[in-house]
CSV table of C-alpha atoms and ligand atoms in Angstrom, one decimal:
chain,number,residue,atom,x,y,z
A,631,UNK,CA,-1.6,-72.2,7.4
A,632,UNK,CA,-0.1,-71.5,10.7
A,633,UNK,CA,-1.5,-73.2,13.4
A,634,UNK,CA,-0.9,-71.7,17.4
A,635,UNK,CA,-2.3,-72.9,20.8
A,636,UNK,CA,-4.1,-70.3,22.8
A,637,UNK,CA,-4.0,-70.8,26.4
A,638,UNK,CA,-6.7,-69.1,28.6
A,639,UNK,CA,-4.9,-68.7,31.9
A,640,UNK,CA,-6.9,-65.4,33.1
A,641,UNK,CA,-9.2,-63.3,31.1
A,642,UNK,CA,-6.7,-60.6,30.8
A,643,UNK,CA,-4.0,-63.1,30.1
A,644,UNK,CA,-3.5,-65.1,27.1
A,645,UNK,CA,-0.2,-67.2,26.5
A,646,UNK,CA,0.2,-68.8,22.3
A,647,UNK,CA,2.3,-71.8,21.0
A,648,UNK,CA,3.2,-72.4,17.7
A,649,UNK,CA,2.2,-76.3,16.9
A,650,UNK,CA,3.4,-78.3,14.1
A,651,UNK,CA,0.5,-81.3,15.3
A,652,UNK,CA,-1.7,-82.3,17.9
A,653,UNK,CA,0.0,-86.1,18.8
A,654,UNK,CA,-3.2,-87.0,20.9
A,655,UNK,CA,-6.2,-85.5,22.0
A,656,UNK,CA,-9.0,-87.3,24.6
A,657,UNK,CA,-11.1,-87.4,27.4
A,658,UNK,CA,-11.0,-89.5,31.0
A,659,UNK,CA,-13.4,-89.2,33.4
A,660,UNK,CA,-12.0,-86.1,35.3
A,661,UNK,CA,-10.3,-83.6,32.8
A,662,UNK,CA,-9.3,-83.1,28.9
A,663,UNK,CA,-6.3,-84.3,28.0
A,664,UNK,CA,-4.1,-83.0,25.0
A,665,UNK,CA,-0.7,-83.3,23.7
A,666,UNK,CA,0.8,-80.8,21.1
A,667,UNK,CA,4.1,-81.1,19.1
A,668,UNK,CA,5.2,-77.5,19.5
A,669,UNK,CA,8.0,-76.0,17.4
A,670,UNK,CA,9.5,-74.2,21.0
A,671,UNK,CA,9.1,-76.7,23.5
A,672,UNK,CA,8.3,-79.7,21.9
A,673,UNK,CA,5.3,-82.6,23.4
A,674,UNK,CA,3.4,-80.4,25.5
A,675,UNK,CA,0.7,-81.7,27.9
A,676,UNK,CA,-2.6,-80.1,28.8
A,677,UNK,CA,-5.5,-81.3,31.2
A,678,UNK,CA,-8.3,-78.9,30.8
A,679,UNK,CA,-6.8,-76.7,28.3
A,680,UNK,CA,-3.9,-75.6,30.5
A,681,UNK,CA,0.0,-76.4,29.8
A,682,UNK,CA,1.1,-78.8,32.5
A,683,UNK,CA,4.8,-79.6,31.3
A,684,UNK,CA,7.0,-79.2,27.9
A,685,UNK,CA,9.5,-81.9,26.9
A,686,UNK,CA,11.9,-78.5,27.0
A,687,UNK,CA,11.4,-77.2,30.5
A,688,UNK,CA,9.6,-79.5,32.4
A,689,UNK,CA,12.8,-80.7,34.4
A,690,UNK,CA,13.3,-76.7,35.5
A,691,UNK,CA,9.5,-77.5,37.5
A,692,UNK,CA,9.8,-81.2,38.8
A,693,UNK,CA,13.6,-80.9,40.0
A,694,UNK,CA,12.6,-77.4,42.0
A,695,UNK,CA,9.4,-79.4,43.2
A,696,UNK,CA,11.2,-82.4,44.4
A,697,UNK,CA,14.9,-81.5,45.4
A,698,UNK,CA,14.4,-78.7,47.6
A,699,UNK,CA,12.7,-80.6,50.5
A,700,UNK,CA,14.2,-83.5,49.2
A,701,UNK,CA,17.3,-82.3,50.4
A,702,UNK,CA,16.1,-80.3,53.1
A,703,UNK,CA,15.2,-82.9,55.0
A,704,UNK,CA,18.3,-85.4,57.1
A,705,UNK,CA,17.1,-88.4,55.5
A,706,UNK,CA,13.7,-88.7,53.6
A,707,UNK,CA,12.7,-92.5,53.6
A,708,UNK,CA,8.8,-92.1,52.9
A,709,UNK,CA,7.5,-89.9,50.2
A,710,UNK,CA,4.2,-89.2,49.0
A,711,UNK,CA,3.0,-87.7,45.4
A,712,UNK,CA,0.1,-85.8,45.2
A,713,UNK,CA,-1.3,-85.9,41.6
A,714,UNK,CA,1.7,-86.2,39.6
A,715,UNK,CA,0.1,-88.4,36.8
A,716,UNK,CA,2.9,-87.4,34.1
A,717,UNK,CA,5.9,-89.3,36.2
A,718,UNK,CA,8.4,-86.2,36.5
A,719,UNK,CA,8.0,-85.2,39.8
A,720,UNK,CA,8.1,-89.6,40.8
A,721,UNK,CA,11.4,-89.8,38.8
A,722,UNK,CA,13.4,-87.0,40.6
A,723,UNK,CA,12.0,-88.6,44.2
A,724,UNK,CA,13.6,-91.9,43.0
A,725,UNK,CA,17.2,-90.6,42.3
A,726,UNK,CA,17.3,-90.0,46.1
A,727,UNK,CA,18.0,-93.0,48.5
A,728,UNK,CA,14.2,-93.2,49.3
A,729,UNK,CA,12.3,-96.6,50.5
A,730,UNK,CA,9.2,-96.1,49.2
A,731,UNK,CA,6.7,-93.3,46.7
A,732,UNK,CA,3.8,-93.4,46.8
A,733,UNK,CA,2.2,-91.5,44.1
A,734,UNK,CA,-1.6,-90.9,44.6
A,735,UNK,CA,-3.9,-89.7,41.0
A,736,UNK,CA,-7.2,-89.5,40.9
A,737,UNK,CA,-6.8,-90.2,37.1
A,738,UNK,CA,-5.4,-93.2,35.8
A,739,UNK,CA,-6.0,-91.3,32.1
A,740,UNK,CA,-3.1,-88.9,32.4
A,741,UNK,CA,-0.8,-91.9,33.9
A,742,UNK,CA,-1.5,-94.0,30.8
A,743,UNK,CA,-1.4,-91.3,28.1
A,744,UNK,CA,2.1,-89.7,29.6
A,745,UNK,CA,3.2,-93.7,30.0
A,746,UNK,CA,2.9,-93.5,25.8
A,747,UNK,CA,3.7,-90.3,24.8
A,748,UNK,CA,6.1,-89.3,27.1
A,749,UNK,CA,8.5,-92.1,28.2
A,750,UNK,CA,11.7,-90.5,29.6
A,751,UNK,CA,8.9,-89.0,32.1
A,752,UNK,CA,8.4,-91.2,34.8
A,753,UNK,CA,10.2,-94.5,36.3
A,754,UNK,CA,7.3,-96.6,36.7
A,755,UNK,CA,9.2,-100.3,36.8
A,756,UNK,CA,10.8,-98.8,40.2
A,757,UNK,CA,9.7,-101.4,42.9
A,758,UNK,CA,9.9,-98.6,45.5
A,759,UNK,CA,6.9,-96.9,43.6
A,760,UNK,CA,3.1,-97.7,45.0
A,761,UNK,CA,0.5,-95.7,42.4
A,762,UNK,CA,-2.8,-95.2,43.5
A,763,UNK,CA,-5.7,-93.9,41.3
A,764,UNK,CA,-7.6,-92.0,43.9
A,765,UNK,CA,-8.7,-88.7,45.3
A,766,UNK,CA,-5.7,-87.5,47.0
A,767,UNK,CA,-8.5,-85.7,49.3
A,768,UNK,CA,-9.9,-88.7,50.6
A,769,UNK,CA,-6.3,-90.1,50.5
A,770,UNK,CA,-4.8,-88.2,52.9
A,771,UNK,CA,-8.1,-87.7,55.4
A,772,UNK,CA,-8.4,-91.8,55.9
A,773,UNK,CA,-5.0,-92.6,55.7
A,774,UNK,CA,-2.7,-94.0,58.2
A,775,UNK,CA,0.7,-93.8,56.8
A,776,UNK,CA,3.4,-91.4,57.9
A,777,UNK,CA,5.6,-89.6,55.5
A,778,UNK,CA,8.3,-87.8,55.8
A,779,UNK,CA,8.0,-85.9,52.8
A,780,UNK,CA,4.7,-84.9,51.0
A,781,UNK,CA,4.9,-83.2,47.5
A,782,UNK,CA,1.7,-81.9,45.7
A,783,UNK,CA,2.2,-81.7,42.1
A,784,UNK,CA,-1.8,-81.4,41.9
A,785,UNK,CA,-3.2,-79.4,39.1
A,786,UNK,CA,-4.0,-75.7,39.6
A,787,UNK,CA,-7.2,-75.0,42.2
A,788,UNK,CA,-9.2,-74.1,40.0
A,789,UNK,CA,-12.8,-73.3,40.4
A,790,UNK,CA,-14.5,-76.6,40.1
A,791,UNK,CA,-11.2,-78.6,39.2
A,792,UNK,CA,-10.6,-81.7,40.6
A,793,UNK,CA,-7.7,-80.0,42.2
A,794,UNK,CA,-9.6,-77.6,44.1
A,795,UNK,CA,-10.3,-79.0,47.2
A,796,UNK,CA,-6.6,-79.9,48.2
A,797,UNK,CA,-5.8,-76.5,48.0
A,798,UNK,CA,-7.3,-76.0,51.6
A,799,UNK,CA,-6.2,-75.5,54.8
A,800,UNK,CA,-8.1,-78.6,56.3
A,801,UNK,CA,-6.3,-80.6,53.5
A,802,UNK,CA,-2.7,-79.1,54.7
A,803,UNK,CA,-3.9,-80.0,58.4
A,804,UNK,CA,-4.9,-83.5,57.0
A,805,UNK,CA,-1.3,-83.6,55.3
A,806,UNK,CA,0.2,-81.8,58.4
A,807,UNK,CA,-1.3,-85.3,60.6
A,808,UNK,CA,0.5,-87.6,57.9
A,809,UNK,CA,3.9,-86.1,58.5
A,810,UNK,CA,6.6,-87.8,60.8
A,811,UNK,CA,8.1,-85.1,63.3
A,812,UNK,CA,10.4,-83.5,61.1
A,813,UNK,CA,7.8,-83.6,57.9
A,814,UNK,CA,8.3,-81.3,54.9
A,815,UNK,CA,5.6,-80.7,52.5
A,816,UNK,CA,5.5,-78.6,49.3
A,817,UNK,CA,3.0,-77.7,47.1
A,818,UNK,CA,3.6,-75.8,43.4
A,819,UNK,CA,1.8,-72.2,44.7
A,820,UNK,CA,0.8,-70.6,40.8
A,821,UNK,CA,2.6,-67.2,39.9
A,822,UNK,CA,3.7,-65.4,42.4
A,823,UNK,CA,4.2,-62.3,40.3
A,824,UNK,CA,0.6,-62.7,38.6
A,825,UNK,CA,-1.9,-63.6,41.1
A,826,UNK,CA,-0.6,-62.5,44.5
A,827,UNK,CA,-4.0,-62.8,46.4
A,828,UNK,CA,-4.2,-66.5,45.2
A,829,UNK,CA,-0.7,-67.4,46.7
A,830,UNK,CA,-1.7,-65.8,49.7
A,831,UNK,CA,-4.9,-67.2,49.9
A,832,UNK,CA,-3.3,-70.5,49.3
A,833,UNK,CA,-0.4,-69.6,52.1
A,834,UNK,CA,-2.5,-69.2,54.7
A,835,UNK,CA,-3.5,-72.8,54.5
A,836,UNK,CA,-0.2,-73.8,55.7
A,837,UNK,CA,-1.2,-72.5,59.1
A,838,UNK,CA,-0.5,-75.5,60.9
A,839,UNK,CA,3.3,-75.8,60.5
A,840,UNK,CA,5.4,-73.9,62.3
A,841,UNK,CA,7.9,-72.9,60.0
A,842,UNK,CA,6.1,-71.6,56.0
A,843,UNK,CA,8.7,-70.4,53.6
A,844,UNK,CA,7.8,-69.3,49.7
A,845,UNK,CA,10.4,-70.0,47.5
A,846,UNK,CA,10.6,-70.0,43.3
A,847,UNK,CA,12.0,-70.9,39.9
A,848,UNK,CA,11.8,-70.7,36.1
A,849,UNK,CA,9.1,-72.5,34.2
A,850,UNK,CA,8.9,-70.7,30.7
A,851,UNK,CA,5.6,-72.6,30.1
A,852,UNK,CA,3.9,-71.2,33.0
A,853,UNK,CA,1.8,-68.3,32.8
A,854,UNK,CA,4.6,-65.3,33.8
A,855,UNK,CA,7.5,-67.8,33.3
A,856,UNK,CA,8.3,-67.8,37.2
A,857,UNK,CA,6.8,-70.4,39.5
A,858,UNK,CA,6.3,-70.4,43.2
A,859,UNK,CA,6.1,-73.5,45.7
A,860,UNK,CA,5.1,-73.5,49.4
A,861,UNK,CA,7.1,-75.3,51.8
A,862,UNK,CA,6.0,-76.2,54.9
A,863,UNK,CA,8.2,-77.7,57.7
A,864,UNK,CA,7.8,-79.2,61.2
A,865,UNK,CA,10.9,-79.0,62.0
A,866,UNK,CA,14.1,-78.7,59.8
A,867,UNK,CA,14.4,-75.3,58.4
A,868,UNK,CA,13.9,-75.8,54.6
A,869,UNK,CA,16.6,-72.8,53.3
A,870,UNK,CA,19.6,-75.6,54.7
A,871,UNK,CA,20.2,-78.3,52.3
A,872,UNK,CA,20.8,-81.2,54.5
A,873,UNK,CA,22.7,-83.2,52.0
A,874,UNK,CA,24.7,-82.6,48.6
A,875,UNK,CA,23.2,-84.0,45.1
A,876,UNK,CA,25.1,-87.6,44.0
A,877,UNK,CA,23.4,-87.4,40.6
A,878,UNK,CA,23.4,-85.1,37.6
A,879,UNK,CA,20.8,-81.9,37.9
A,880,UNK,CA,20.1,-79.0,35.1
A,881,UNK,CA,18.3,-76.8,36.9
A,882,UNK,CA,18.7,-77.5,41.0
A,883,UNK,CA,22.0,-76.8,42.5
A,884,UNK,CA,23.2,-75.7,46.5
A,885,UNK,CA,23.5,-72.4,44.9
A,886,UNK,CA,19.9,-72.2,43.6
A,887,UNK,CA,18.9,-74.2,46.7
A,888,UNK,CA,19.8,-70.9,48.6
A,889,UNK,CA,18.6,-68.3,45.9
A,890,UNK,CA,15.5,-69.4,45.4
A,891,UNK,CA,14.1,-68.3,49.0
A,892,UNK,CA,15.4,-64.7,48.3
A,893,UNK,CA,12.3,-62.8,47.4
A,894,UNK,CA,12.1,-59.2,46.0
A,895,UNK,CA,11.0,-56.9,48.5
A,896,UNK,CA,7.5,-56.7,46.8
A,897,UNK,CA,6.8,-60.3,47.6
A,898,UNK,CA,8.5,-60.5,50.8
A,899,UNK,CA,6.2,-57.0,51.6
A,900,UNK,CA,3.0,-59.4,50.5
A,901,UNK,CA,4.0,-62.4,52.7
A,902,UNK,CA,5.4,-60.6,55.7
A,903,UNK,CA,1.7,-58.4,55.6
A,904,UNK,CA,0.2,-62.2,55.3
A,905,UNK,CA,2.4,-63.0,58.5
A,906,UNK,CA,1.0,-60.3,60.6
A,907,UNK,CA,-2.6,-61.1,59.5
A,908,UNK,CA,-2.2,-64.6,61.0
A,909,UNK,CA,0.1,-64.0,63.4
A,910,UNK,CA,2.3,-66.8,63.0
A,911,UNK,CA,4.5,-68.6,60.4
A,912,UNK,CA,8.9,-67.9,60.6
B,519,LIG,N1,3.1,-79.9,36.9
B,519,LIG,C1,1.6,-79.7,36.8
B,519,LIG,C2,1.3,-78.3,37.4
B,519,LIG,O1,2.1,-77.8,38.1
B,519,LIG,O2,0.1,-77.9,37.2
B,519,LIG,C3,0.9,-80.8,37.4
B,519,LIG,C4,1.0,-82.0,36.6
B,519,LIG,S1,0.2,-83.5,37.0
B,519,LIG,C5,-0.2,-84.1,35.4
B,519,LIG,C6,-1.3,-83.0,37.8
B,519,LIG,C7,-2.1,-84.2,38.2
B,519,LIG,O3,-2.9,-83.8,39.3
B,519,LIG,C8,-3.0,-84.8,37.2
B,519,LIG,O4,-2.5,-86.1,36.8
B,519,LIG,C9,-4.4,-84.9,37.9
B,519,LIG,O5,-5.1,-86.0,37.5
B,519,LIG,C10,-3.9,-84.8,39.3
B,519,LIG,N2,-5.0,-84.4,40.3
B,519,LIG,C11,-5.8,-83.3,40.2
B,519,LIG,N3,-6.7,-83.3,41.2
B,519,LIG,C12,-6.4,-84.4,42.0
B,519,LIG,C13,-7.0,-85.0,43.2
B,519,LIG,N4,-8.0,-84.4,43.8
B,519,LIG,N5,-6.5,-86.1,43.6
B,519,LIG,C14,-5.4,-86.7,43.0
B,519,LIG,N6,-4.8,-86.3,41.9
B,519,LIG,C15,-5.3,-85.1,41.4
């Protein structure tokens, strides 16, 4: 008897995976938590039913996540996590020169589950790393710290998620007051290609920054297989890479740096339309 995974991402969208077992299946206080053998990508983790990251792909996510205003920014010393309870996006952050992550969950759950069943996820033994099992929300509004980078690796907004109110623009002004002058933040955007009025909706929130730029990657596992992110800067224009990788990557490079902020015309039609609607944003 074959057994596949369903995933609901839309009701007119349904995305299967072949699984040979479920490895664990539980609840925390927040979300569902699942994790699937799966004869294409291997462990796969769910919250809430929805595929988060694959053993197979998820470095093509977290490296696009972290590296790009990693290394558009002159020399990134303070970095903040949003979610990220599975470790990915806090390993990448820790091959850079950085003094201190701080990597913010509102559920401890996900960080001990992808602690067991996924070890070559996250670098938790690094002394540079602060975790913090909170609402990033409340985070970021009371906090005093200053960042110079700010990466949300949040689950997707949606309705009645935990997630959902960090995708707002008084969150990004909240994020926007935690950033040192030349601040970068990003935030994974959902697919571009799939649900434009959500990324826009989600792009206007950025309208604090000066400087908004959309750029994208390949996640197979995501609904559409191509992923967005938002970066917002206060300064340094994120399309320059300010510094040249000194460790191994297999999906980021200075060429893909570059390429990924070339949209097709359709989406840079959507975002330039978004533009004029505010009236602001380069
Ligand atoms: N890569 C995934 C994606 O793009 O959807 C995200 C992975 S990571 C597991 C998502 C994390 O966001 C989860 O650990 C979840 O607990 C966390 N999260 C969701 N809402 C949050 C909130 N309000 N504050 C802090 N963490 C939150």
């Amino acid at each position: 008897m074959e057994l596949w995974y369903i995933q609901d991402y839309i009701n007119e969208y349904k995305m299967g995976l072949k699984v040979k077992e479920t490895i664990f299946q539980g609840k925390t206080r927040f979300q569902e938590i699942a994790i699937l053998d799966t004869y294409l990508y291997g462990r796969t983790l769910l919250l809430d039913g929805i595929v988060q990251l694959s053993e197979k792909d998820e470095f093509m996510y977290h490296e696009m996540l972290v590296h790009v205003p990693m290394f558009s920014h002159p020399h990134p010393e303070k970095v903040l996590i949003i979610g990220g309870g599975d470790g990915g996006a806090s390993r990448e952050v820790l091959k850079h020169p950085v003094k201190e992550v701080t990597l913010v969950d509102i559920d401890e759950g996900v960080i001990e589950v992808c602690q067991k069943y996924f070890p070559q996820l996250g670098k938790w033994d690094d002394a540079r790393l602060t975790v913090l099992i909170e609402d990033a929300r409340q985070y970021v509004f009371s906090t005093s710290e200053v960042f110079d980078v700010i990466i949300m690796d949040s689950t997707d907004p949606l309705p009645r998620g935990v997630a959902e109110p960090l995708f707002t623009p008084e969150f990004f002004a909240q994020a926007f007051r935690c950033l040192s002058p030349q601040g970068i933040m990003v935030s994974q955007m959902e697919p571009p290609f799939f649900d434009v009025d959500r990324v826009q909706k989600l792009w206007k929130g950025f309208g604090a920054f000066p400087i908004v730029n959309l750029y994208w990657g390949l996640v197979p596992t995501y609904p559409g297989g191509i992923w967005s992110y938002v970066i917002a800067s206060k300064s340094p224009d994120p399309r320059e890479q300010k510094r040249l990788p000194s460790f191994p990557t297999r999906y980021y490079s200075p060429a893909i740096h570059q390429a990924a902020f070339v949209l097709p015309p359709f989406l840079e039609e959507m975002l330039k339309k978004q533009k004029e609607d505010e009236g602001s944003f380069s």
